[in-house]
mmCIF file of C-alpha atoms in Angstrom:
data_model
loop_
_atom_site.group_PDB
_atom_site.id
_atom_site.type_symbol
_atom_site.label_atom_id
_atom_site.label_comp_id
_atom_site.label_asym_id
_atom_site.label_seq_id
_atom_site.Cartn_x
_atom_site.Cartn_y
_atom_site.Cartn_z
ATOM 1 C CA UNK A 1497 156.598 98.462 75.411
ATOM 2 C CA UNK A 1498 154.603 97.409 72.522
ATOM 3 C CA UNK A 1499 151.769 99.641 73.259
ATOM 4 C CA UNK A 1500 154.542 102.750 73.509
ATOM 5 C CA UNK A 1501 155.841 102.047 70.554
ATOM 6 C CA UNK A 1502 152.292 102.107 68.515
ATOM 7 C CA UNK A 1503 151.477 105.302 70.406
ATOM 8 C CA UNK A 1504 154.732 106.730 69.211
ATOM 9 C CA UNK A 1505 154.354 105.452 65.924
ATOM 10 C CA UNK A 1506 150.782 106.643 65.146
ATOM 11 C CA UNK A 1507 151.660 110.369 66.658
ATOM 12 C CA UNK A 1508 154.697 110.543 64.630
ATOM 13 C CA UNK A 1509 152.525 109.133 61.653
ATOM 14 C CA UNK A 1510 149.991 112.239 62.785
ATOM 15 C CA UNK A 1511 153.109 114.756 62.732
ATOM 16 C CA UNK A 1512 153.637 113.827 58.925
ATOM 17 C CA UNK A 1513 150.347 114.188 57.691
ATOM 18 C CA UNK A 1514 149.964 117.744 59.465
ATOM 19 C CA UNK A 1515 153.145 118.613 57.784
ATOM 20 C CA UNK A 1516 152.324 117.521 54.432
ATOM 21 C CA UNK A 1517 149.189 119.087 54.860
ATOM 22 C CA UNK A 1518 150.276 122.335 55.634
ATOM 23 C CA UNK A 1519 153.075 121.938 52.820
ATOM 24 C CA UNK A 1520 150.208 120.923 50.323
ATOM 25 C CA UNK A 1521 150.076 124.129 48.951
ATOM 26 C CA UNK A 1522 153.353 126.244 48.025
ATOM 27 C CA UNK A 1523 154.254 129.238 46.251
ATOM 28 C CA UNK A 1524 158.052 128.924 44.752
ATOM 29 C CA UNK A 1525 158.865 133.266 44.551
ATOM 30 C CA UNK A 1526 160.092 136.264 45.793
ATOM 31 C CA UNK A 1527 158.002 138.441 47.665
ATOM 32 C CA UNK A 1528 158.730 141.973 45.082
ATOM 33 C CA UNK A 1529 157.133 140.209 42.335
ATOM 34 C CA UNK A 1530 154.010 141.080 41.364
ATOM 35 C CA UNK A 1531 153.605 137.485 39.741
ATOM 36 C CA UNK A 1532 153.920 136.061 42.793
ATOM 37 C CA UNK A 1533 151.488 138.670 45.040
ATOM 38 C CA UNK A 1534 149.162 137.439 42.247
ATOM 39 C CA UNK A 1535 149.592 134.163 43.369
ATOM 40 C CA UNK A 1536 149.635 135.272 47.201
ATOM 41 C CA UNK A 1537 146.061 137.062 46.950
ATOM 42 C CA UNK A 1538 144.290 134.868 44.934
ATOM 43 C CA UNK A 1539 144.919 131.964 47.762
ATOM 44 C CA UNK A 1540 144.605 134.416 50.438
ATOM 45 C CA UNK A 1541 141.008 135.497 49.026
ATOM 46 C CA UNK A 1542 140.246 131.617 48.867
ATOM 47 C CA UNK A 1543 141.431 130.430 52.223
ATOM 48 C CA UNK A 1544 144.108 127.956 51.161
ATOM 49 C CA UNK A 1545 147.087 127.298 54.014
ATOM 50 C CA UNK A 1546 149.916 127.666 52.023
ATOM 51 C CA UNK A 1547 153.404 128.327 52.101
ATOM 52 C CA UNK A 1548 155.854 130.687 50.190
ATOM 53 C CA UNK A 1549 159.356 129.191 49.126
ATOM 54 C CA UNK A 1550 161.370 132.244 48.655
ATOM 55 C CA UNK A 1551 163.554 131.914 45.705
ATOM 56 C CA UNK A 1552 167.279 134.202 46.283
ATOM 57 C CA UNK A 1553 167.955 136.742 44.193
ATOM 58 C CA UNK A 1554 169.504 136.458 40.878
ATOM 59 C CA UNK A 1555 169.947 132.480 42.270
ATOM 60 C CA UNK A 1556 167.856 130.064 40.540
ATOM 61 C CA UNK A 1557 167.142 126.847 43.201
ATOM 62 C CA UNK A 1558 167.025 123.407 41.816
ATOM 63 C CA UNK A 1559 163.319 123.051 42.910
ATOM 64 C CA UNK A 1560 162.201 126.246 40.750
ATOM 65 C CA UNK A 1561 163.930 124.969 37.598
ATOM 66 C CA UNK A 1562 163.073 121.494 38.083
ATOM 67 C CA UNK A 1563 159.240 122.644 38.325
ATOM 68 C CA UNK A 1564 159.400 124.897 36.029
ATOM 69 C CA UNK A 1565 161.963 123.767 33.268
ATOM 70 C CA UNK A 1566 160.639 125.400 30.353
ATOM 71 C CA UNK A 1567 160.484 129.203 31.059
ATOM 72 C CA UNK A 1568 162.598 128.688 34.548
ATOM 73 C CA UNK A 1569 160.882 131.767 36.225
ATOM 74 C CA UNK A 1570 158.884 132.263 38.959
ATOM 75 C CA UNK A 1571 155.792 132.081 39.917
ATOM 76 C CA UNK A 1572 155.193 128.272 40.338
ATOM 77 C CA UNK A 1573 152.454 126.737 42.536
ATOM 78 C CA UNK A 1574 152.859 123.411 43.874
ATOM 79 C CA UNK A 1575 149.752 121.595 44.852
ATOM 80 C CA UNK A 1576 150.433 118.208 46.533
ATOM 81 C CA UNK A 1577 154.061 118.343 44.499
ATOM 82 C CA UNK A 1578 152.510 119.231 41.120
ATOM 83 C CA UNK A 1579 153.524 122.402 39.155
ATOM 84 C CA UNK A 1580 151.430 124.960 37.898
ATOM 85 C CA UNK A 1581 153.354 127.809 35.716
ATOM 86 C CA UNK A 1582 152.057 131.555 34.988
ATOM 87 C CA UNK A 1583 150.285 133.517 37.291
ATOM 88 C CA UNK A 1584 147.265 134.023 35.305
ATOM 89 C CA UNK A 1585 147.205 130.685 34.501
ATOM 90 C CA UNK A 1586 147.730 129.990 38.460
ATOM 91 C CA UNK A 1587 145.266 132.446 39.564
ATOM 92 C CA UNK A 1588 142.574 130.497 37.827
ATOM 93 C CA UNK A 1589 143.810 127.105 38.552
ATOM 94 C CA UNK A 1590 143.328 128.140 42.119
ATOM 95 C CA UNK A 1591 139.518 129.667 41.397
ATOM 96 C CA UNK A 1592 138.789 126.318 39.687
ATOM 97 C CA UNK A 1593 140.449 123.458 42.269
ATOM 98 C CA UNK A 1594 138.707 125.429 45.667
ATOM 99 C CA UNK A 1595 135.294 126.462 43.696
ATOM 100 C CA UNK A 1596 133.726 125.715 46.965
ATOM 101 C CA UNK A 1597 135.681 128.501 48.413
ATOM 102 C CA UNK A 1598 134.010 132.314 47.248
ATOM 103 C CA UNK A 1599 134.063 134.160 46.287
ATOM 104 C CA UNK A 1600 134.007 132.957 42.067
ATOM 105 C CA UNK A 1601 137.111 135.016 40.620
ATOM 106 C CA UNK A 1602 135.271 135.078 37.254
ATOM 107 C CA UNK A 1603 132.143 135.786 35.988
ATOM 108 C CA UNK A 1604 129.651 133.317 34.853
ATOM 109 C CA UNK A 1605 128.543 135.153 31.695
ATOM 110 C CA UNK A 1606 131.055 134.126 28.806
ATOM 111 C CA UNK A 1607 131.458 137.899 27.069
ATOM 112 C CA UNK A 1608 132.129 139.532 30.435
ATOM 113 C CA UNK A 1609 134.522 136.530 31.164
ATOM 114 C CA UNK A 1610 136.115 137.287 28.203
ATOM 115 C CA UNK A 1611 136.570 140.914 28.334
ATOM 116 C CA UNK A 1612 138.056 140.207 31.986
ATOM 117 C CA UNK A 1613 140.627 138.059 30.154
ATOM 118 C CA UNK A 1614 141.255 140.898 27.448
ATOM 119 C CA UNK A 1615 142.105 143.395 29.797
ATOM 120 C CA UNK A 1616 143.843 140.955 32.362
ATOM 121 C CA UNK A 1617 146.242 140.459 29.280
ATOM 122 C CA UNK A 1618 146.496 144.132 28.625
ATOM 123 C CA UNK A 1619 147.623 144.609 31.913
ATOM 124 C CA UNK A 1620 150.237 142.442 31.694
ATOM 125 C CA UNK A 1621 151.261 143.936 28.081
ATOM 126 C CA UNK A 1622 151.561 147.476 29.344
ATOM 127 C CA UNK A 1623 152.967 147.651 33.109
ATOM 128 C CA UNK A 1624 155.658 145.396 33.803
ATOM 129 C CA UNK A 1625 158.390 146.869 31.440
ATOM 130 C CA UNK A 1626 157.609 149.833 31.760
ATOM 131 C CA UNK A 1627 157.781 149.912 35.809
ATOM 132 C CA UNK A 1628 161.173 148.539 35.530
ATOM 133 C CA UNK A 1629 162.415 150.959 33.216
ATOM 134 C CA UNK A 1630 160.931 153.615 35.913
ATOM 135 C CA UNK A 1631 162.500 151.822 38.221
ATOM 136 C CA UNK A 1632 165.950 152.150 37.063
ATOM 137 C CA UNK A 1633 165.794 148.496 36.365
ATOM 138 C CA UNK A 1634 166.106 148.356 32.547
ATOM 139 C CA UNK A 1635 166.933 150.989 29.956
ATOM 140 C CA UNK A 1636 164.653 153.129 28.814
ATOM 141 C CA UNK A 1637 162.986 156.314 28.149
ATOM 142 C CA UNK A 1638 161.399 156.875 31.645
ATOM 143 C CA UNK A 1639 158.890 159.545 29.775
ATOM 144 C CA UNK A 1640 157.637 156.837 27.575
ATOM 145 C CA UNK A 1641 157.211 154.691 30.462
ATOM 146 C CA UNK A 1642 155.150 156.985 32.199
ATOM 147 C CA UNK A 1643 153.128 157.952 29.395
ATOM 148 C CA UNK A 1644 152.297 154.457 28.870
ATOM 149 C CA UNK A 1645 151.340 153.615 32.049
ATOM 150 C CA UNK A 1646 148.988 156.448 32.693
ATOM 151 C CA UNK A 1647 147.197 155.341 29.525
ATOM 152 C CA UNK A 1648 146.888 152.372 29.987
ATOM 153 C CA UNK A 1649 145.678 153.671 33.796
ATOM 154 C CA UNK A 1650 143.182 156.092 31.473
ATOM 155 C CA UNK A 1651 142.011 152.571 29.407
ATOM 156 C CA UNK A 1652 141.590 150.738 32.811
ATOM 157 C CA UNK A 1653 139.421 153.662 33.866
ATOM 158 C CA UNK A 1654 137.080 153.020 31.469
ATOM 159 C CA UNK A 1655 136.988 149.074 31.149
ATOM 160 C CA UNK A 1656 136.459 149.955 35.492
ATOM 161 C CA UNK A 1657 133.030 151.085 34.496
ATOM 162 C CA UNK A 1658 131.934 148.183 32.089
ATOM 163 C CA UNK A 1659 133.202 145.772 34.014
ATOM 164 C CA UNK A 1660 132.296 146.801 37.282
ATOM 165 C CA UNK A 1661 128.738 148.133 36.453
ATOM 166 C CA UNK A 1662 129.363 150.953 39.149
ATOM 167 C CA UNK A 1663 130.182 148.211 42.285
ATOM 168 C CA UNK A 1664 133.161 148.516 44.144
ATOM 169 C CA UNK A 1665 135.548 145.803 41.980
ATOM 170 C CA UNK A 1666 136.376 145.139 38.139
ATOM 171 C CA UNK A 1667 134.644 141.553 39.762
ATOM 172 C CA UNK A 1668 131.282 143.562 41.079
ATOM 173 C CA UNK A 1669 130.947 142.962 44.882
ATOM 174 C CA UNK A 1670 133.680 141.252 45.332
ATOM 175 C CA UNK A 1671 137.550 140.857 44.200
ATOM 176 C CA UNK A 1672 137.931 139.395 40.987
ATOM 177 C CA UNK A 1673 139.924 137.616 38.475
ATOM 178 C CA UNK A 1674 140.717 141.279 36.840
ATOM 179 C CA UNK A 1675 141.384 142.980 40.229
ATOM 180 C CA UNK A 1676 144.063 140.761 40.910
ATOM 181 C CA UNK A 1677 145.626 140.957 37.507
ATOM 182 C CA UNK A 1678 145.891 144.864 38.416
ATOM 183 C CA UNK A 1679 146.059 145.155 41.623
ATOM 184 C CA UNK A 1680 148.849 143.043 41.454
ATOM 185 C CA UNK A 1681 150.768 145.643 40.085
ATOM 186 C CA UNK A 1682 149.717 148.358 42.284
ATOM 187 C CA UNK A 1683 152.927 148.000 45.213
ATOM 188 C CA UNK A 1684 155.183 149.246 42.412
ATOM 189 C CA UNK A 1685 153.100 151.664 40.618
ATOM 190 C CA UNK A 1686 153.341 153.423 44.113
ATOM 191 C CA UNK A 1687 157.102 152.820 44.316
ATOM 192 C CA UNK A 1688 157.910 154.496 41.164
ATOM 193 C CA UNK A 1689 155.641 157.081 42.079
ATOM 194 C CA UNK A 1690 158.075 157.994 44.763
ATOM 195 C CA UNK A 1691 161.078 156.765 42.879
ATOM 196 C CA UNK A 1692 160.609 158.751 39.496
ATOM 197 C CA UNK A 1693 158.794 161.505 41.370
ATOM 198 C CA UNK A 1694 156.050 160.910 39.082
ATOM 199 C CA UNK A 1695 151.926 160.699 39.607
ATOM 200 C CA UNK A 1696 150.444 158.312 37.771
ATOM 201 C CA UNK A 1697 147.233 156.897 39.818
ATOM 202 C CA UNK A 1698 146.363 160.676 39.670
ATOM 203 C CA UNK A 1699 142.710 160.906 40.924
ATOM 204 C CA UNK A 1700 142.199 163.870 38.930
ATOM 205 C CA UNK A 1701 142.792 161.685 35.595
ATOM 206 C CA UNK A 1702 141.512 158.471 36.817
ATOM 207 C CA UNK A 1703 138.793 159.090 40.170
ATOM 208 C CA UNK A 1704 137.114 155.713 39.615
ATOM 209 C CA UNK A 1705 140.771 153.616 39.157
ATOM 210 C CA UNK A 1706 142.344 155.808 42.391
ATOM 211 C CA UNK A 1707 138.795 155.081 44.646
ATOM 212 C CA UNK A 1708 139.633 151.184 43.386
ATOM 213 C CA UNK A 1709 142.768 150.965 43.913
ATOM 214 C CA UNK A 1710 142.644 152.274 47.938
ATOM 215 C CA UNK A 1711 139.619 150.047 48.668
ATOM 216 C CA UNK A 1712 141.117 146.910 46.939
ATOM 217 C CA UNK A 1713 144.509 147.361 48.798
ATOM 218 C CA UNK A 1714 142.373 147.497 52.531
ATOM 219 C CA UNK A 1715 141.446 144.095 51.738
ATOM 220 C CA UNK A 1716 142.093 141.664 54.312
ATOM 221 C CA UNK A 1717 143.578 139.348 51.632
ATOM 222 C CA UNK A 1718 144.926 142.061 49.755
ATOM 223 C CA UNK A 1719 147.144 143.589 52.775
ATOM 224 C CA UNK A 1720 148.214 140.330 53.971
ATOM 225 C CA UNK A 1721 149.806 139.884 50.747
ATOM 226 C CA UNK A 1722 150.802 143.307 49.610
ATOM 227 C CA UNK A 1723 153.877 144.699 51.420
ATOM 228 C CA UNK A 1724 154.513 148.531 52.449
ATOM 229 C CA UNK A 1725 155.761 150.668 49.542
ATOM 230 C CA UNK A 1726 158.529 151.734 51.598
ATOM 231 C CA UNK A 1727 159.830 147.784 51.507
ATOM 232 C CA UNK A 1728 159.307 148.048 47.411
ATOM 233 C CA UNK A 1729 161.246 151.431 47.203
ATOM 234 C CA UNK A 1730 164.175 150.100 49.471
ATOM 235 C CA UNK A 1731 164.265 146.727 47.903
ATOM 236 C CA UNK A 1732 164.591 148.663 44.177
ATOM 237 C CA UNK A 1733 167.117 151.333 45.735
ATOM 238 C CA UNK A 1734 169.330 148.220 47.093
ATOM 239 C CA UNK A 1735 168.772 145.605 44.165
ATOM 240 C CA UNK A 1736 167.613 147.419 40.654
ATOM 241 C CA UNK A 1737 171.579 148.516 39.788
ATOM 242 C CA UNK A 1738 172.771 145.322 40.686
ATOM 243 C CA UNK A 1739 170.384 143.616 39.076
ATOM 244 C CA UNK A 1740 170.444 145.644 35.812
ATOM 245 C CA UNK A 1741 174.397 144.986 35.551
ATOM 246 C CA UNK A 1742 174.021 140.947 35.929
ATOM 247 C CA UNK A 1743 171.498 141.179 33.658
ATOM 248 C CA UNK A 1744 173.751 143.029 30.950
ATOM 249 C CA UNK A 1745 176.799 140.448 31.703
ATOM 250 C CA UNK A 1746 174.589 137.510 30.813
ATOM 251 C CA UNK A 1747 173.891 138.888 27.547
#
């Protein structure tokens, strides 16, 4: 009975450690988030198990504000129970703590990491607002938006070239830290294509950005983490006005 009892003991003890193992690694978001695709690629591209902890909409859980208390917003990665805030932030976190995995997400050369940095940031500056004002999710002049976006699309175009040095990724041969900044966003720029009935990855304007943009979304990591454009469209056509109207009641 004894013996039993250790067998039982030391499989149940092997049933934990496979759990917390494969819970080692979590991703507190919601899967329309750009931030959070950010997240999902970057850890795809690396081979880390990991799991996504969908956070309800326009519901905050306990977990998300308890690991993220000072900006309460998602993403947040948990590795081994510890919180790491901001995708960007997370996207290198995750480059640094698996550096055995490849590919490297930045380059070695200081300057060119820099510039990767620059225009990560710009990215950041210039698409999310204005996608949700094309989305119908905030006010605003949806011309602006547009405008915006395609040049900032015309900037990228160019920074494509120095950065790239005519390979197939901002990152060379391989997906990079500045791919995934952009690329990120690329679901809903496709969305509010459709939505607005607006181009704005026109290959006429922006060939090299366009070519990028297919070949970076038929990644293996990439499409794992990237849903349909139909599931963005219907997700902003069944959430944005809601959405929009909380967000004025809170104010």
């Amino acid at each position: 009975m004894q013996k039993h009892h250790t067998i039982w003991k030391k499989n149940r003890q092997n049933m934990s450690s496979e759990k917390q193992e494969t819970a080692a690694v979590r991703v507190l978001g919601r899967w329309p988030s750009p931030f959070v695709i950010r997240v999902l690629i970057v850890l795809g591209l690396k081979g880390v198990d990991h799991e996504l902890v969908e956070e309800a909409v326009g519901n905050k859980s306990e977990l998300l504000l308890a690991s993220n208390p000072v900006h309460k917003m998602i993403p947040v990665l948990l590795h081994h129970g510890r919180p790491i805030s901001e995708s960007l932030i997370i996207v290198q976190y995750v480059d640094e703590a698996w550096a055995s995995h490849a590919p490297a997400l930045l380059p070695s050369d200081p300057y060119a990491r820099a510039a990767e940095r620059f225009w990560a940031h710009y990215v950041d500056d210039k698409f999310p607002t204005a996608i949700r004002v094309l989305r119908g999710r905030l006010d605003g002049d949806k011309d602006e938006a547009a405008a915006q976006v395609c040049a900032a699309l015309q900037r990228l175009e160019v920074a494509f070239v120095e950065c790239g040095q005519g390979k197939d990724y901002f990152g060379g041969d391989n997906v990079g830290y500045l791919d995934i900044a952009l690329g990120s966003h690329l679901g809903w720029v496709r969305a509010v294509e459709r939505i607005a009935e607006i181009r704005l990855l026109d290959a006429a304007k922006v060939p090299k950005l366009a070519a990028w943009a297919d070949r970076f979304c038929a990644h293996p990591a990439v499409a794992d983490a990237m849903p349909d454009v139909d599931r963005f469209v219907e997700f902003s056509l069944k959430n944005d006005g809601a959405l929009k109207a909380a967000s004025a009641n809170s104010k």
